[in-house]
Amino acid sequence: LICAAKYVVPYLEKCCGITLSGSTIDLIKPVESHPTMTLFMPVKLEGNATARVISIAGSGDYAALVKSDGFVEISSGTKPNQGKGVKYFSWT
């Protein structure tokens, strides 16, 4: 689901001539990144420009996505204290 929202939908929008706009958000509690992989973590909005990462039980935990408003992209090798200005993707 996250891969479709991250890669397929933007591709289809671009093919249709829809202008894409990037969005960033601050995390209430920073997330430790993986040393070699980019992480996509579901989040719940907690105000205008802040979000809280939702705990999930793995990549197949679709029930946890029901509680989320979207997801953030945590680049590999990012320091854990850098929860500011992460890429945010809304489900809507």
XYZ file of C-alpha atoms in Angstrom:
92
model
C 0.000 0.000 0.000
C 2.780 2.415 0.922
C 4.710 1.574 -2.269
C 1.592 2.282 -4.336
C 1.118 5.649 -2.600
C 4.827 6.489 -2.889
C 5.561 5.361 -6.452
C 2.479 4.399 -8.501
C 0.072 7.245 -7.651
C 2.670 10.012 -8.246
C 3.579 8.404 -11.572
C -0.065 8.315 -12.657
C -0.570 11.930 -11.528
C 2.492 13.017 -13.486
C 1.220 11.177 -16.597
C -2.083 13.063 -16.225
C -0.293 16.407 -15.945
C -1.082 16.960 -12.281
C 1.540 19.052 -10.498
C 3.000 17.303 -7.473
C 3.847 19.236 -4.345
C 6.203 17.916 -1.699
C 5.357 18.138 1.952
C 7.447 17.953 5.103
C 6.508 17.480 8.728
C 8.203 17.379 12.123
C 8.030 14.227 14.210
C 7.090 14.531 17.888
C 9.570 11.781 18.726
C 12.445 11.186 16.283
C 12.829 7.717 14.773
C 16.139 5.908 14.556
C 16.967 5.186 10.935
C 18.223 1.957 9.457
C 21.888 2.099 8.380
C 21.241 0.894 4.810
C 17.474 1.006 4.120
C 14.980 3.832 3.752
C 12.061 3.400 6.181
C 8.440 4.283 5.472
C 6.619 4.728 8.784
C 2.872 5.380 9.224
C 2.066 8.521 11.224
C -0.878 10.179 12.946
C -1.066 13.968 12.644
C -0.830 15.741 15.999
C -1.377 19.337 15.010
C -0.586 21.563 12.076
C 2.938 20.454 11.222
C 3.729 17.627 13.637
C 3.080 13.893 13.623
C 3.527 10.836 15.817
C 4.861 7.558 14.385
C 2.422 4.662 14.839
C 3.809 1.357 16.088
C 3.408 -1.483 13.623
C 4.032 -5.216 13.859
C 5.734 -5.439 10.468
C 5.181 -4.657 6.813
C 1.975 -6.724 6.656
C 0.241 -4.972 9.562
C -2.504 -3.335 7.491
C -4.765 -2.858 10.519
C -2.298 -0.323 11.967
C -2.644 1.812 8.826
C -6.298 2.474 9.678
C -5.117 4.698 12.544
C -2.720 6.672 10.328
C -3.136 9.855 8.295
C -0.201 9.062 6.019
C 3.442 8.051 6.238
C 6.910 9.573 6.459
C 10.126 8.661 4.691
C 13.151 8.206 6.960
C 16.306 8.123 4.841
C 19.003 5.589 5.662
C 21.812 6.837 7.871
C 19.806 9.752 9.315
C 20.727 10.550 12.904
C 18.001 9.702 15.462
C 17.775 13.264 16.798
C 16.772 14.587 13.373
C 12.979 14.390 13.424
C 12.575 17.776 11.773
C 11.430 18.302 8.205
C 10.942 14.671 7.165
C 9.115 13.900 3.910
C 5.397 13.367 4.540
C 2.903 11.604 2.271
C -0.815 11.892 3.054
C -3.291 9.118 2.222
C -5.686 11.721 0.828
